[in-house]
Short mmCIF file of N, CA and C in Angstrom, two decimals:
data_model
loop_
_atom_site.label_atom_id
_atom_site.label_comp_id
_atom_site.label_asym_id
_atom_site.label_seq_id
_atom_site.Cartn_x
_atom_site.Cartn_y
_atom_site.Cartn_z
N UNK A 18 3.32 4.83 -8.16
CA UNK A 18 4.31 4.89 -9.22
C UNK A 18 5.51 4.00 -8.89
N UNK A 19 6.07 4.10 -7.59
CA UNK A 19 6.84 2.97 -6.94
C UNK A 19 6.72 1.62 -7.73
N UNK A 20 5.51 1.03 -7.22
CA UNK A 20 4.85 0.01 -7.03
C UNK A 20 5.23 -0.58 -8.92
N UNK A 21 4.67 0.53 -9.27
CA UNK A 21 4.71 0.22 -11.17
C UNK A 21 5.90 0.24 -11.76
N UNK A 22 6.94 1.10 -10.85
CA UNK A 22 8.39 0.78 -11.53
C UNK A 22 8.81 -0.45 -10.75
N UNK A 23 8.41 -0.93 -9.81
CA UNK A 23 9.34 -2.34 -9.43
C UNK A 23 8.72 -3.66 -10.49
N UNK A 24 7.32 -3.37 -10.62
CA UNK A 24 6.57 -4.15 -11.26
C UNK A 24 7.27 -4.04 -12.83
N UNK A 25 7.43 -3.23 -13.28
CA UNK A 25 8.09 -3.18 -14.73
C UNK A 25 9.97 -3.96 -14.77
N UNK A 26 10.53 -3.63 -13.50
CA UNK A 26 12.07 -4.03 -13.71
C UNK A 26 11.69 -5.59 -13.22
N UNK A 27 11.20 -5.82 -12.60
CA UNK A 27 10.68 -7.74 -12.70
C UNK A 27 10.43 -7.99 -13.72
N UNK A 28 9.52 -7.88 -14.47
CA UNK A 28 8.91 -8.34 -15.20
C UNK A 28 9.98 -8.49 -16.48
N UNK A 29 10.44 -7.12 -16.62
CA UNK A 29 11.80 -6.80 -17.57
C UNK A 29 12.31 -7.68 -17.16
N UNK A 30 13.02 -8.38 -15.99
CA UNK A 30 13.97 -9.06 -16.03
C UNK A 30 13.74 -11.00 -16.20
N UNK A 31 12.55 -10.59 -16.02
CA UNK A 31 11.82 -12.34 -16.18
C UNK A 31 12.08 -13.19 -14.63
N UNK A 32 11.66 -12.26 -13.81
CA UNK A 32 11.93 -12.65 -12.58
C UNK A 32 10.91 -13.33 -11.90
N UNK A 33 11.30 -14.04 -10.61
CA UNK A 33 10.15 -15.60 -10.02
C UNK A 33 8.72 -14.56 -10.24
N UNK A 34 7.61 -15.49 -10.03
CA UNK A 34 6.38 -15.14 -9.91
C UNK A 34 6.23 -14.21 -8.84
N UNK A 35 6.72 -14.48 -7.55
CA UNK A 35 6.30 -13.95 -6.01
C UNK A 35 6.59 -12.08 -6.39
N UNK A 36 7.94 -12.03 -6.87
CA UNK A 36 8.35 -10.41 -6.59
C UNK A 36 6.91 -9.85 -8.10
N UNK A 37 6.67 -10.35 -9.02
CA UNK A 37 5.83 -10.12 -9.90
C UNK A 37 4.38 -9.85 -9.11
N UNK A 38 4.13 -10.58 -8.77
CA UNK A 38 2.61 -10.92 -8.23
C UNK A 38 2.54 -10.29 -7.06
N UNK A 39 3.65 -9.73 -6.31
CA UNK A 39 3.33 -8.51 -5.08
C UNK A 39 3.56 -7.24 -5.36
N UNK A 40 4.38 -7.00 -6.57
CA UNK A 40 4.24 -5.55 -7.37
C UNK A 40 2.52 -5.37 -7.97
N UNK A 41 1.97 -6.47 -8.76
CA UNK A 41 1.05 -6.28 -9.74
C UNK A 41 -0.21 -6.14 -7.91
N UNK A 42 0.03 -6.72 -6.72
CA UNK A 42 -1.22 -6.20 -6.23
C UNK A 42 -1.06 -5.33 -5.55
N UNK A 43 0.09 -4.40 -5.28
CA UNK A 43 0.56 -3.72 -4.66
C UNK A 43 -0.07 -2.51 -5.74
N UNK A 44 0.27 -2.45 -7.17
CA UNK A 44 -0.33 -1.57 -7.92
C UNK A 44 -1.97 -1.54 -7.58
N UNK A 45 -2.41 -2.80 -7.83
CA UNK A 45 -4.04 -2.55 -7.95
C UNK A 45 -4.41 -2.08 -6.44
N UNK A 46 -4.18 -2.57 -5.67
CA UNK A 46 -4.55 -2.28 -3.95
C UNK A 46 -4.43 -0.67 -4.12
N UNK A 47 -3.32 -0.09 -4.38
CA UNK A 47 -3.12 1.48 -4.12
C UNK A 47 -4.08 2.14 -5.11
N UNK A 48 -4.17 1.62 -6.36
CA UNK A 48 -5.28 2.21 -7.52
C UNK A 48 -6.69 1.71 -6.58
N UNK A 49 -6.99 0.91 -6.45
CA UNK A 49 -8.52 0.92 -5.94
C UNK A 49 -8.79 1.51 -4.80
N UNK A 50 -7.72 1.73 -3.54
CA UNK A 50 -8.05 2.94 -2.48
C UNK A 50 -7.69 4.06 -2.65
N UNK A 51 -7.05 4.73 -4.60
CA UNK A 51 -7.15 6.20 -4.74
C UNK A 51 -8.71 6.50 -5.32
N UNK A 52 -9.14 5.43 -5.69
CA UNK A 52 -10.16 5.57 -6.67
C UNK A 52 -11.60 5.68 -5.32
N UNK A 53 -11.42 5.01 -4.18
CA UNK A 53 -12.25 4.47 -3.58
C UNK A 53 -12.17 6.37 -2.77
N UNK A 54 -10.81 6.74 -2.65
CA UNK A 54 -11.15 8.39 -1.89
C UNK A 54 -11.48 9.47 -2.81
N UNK A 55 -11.05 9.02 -3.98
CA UNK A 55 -11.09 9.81 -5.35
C UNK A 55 -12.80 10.43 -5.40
N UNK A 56 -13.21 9.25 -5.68
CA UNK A 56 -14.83 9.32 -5.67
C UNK A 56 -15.65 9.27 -4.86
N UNK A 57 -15.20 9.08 -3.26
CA UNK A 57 -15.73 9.61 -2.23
C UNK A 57 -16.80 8.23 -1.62
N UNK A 58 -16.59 7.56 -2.47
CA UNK A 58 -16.97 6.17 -1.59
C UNK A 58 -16.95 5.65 -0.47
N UNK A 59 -15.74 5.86 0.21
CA UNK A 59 -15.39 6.13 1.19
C UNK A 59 -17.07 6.37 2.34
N UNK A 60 -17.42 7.89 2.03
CA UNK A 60 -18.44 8.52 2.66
C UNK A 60 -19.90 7.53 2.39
N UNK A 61 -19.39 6.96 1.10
CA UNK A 61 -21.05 6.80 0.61
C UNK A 61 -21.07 5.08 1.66
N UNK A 62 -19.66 4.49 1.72
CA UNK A 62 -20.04 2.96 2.51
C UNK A 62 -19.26 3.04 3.53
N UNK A 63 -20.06 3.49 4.75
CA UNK A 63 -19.76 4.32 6.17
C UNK A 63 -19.51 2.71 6.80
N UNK A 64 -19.68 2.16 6.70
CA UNK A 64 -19.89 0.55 7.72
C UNK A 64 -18.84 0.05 7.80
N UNK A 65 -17.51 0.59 7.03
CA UNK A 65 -16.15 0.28 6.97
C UNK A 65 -15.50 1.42 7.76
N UNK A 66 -14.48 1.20 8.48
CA UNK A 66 -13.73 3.06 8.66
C UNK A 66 -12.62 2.24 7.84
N UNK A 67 -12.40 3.38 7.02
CA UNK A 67 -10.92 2.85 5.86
C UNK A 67 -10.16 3.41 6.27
N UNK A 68 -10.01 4.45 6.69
CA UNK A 68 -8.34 5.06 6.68
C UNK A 68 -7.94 3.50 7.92
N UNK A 69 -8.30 3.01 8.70
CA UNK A 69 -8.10 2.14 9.66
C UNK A 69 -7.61 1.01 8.46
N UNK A 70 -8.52 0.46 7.39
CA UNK A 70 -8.60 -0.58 6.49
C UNK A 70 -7.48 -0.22 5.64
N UNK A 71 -7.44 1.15 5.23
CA UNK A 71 -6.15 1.84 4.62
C UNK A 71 -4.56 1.32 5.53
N UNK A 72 -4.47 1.80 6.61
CA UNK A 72 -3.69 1.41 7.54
C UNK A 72 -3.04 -0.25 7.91
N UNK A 73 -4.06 -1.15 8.06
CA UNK A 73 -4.11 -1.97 8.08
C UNK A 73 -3.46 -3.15 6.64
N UNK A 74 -3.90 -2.25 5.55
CA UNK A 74 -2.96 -2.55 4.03
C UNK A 74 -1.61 -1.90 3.72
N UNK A 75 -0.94 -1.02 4.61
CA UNK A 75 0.10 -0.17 4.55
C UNK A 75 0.93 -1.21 5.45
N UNK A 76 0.00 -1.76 6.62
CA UNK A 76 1.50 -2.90 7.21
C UNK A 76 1.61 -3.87 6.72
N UNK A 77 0.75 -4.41 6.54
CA UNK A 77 0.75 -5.67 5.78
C UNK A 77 1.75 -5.82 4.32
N UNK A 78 1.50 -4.89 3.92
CA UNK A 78 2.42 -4.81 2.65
C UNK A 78 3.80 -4.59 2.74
N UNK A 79 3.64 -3.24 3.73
CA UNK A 79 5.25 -3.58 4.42
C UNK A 79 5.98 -4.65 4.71
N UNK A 80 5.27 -5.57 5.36
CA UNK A 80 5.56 -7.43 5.57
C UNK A 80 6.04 -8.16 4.56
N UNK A 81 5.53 -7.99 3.51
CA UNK A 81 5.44 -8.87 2.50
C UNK A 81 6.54 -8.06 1.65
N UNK A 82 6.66 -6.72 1.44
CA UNK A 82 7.66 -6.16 0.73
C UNK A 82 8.96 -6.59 1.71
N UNK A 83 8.81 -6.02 2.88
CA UNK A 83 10.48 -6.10 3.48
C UNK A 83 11.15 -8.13 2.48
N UNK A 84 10.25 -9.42 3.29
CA UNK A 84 10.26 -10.51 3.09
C UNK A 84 10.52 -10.64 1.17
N UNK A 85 10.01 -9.92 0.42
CA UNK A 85 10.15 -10.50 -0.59
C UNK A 85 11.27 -9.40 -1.24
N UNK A 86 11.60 -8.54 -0.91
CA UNK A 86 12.27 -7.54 -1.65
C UNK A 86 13.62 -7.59 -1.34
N UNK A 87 14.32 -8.28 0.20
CA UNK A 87 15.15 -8.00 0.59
C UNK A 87 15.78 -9.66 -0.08
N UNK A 88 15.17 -10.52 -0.39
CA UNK A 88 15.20 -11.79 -1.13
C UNK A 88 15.89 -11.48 -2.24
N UNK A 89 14.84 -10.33 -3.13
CA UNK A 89 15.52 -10.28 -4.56
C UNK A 89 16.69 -9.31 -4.39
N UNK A 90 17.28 -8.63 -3.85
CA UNK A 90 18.25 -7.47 -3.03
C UNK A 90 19.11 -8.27 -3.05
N UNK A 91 19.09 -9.78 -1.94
CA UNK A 91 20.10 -10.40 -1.63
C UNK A 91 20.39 -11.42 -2.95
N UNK A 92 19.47 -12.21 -3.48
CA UNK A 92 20.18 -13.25 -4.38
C UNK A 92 20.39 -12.54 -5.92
N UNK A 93 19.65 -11.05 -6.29
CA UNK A 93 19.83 -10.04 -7.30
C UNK A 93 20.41 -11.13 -8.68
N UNK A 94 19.47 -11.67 -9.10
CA UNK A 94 19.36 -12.95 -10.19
C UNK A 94 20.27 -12.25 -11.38
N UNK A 95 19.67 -10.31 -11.57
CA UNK A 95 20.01 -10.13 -12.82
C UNK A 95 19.83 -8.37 -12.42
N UNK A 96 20.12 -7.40 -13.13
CA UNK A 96 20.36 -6.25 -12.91
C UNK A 96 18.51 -6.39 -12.53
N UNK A 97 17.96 -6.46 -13.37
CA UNK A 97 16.21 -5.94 -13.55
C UNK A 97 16.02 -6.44 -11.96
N UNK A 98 16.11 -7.67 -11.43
CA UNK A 98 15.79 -8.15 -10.10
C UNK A 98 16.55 -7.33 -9.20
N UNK A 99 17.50 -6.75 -9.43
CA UNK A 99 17.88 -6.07 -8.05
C UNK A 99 17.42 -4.51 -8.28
N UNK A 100 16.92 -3.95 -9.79
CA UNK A 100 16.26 -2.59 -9.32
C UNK A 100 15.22 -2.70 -8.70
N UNK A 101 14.28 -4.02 -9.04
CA UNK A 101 13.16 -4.15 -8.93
C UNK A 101 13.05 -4.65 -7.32
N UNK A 102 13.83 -4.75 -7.12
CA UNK A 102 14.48 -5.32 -5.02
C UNK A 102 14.41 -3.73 -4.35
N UNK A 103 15.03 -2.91 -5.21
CA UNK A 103 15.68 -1.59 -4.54
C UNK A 103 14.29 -0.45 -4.44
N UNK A 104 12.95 -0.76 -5.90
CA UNK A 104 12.23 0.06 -5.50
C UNK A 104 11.00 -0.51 -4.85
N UNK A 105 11.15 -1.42 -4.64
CA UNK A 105 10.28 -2.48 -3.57
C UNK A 105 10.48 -1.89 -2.01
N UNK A 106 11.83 -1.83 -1.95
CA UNK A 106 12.81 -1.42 -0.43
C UNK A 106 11.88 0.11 -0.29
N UNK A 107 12.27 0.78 -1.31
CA UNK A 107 12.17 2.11 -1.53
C UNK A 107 9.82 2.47 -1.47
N UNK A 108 9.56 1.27 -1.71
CA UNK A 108 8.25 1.08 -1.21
C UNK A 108 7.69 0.74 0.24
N UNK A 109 8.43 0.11 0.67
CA UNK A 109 8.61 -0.63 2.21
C UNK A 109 8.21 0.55 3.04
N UNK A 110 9.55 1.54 2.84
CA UNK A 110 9.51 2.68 3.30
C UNK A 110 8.04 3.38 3.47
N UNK A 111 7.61 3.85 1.95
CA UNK A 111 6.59 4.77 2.33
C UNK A 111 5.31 3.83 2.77
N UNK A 112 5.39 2.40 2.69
CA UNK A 112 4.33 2.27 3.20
C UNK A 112 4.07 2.16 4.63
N UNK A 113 5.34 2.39 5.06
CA UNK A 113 5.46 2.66 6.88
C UNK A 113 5.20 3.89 7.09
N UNK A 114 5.80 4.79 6.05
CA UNK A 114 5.63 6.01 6.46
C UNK A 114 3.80 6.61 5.87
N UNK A 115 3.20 5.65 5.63
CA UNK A 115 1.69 6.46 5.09
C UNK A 115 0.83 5.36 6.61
N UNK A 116 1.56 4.34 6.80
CA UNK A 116 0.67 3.92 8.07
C UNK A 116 1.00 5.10 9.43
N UNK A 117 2.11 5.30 9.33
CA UNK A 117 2.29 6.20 10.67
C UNK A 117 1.76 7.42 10.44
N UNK A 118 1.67 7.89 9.49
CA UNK A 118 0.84 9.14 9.18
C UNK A 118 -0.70 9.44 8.83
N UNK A 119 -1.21 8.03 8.47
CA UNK A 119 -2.22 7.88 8.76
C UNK A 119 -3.15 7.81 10.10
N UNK A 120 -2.18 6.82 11.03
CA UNK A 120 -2.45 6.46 12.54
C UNK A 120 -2.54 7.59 13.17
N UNK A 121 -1.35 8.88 12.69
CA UNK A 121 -1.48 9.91 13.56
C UNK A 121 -2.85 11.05 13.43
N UNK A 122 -3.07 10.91 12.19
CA UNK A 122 -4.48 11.76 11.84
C UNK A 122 -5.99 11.18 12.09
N UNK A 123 -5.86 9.51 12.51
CA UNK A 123 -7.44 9.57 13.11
C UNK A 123 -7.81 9.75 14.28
N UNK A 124 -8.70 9.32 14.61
CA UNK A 124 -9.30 9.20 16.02
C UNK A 124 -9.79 8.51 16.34
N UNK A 125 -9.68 7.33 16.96
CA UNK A 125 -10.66 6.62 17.35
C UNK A 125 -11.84 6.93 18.58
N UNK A 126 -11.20 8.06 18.87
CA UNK A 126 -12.59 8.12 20.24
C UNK A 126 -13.02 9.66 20.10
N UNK A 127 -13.10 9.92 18.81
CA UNK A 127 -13.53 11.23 18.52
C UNK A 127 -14.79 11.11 17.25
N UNK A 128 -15.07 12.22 16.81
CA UNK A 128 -16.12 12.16 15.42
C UNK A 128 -15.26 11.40 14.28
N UNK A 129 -16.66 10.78 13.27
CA UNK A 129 -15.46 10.30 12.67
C UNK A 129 -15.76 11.47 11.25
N UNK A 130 -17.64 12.25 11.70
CA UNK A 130 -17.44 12.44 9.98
C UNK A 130 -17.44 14.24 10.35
N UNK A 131 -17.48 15.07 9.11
CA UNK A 131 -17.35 16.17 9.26
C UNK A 131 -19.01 16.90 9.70
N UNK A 132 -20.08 15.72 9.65
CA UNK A 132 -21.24 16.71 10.07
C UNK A 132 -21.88 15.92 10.79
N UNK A 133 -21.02 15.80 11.98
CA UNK A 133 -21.31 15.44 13.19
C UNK A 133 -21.43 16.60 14.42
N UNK A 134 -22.38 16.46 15.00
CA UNK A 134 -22.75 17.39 15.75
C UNK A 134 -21.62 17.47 16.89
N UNK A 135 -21.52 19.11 17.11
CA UNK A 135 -20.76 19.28 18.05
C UNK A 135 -21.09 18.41 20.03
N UNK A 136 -20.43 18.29 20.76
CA UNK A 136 -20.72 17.83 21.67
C UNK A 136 -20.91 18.30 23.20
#
């Protein structure tokens, strides 16, 4: 929802392509890995571990939000560019905070699925 209100105050404001085009994949990325746990896909294409692939899209985006958000924050073209800076910022955040909370709940040197035999 973040993701869709920064994407709406850009767009509202007729702002560069970059802050546009990292809201609009920032939306689809988070819709296709609710959809991908939603429906349990996840389980059905084992040859990936995602919460890792999950993780791995939570920093990355962080990167690209801090770099592009703190841009529109600082040069704030027009009111729409600096809300759309502030819930970008306000995205940054949780996507640090869903990698660290993710990192803390797997395992790498443990089971990964639930009907795995005890040991």
């Amino acid at each position: 929802l973040v993701a869709s209100a920064a994407f709406l105050c850009f767009v509202a404001s007729r702002s560069r392509g970059a802050y546009t085009a990292l809201a609009v994949m920032e939306v689809v990325i988070t819709v296709l890995f609710f959809l991908l746990y939603f429906l349990k896909l996840d389980k059905k294409m084992s040859w990936l571990f995602w919460p890792l692939a999950d993780i791995f899209n939570s920093v990355i985006a962080a990167l690209f939000l801090l770099v592009v958000c703190l841009f529109a924050v600082i040069i704030k073209t027009n009111n729409g560019t600096l809300a759309g800076g502030v819930f970008g910022l306000v995205l940054l955040v949780l996507s640090v905070v869903d990698a660290v909370l993710l990192f803390q709940k797997i395992s790498l040197d443990g089971p990964r699925g639930r009907n795995t035999p005890a040991k």
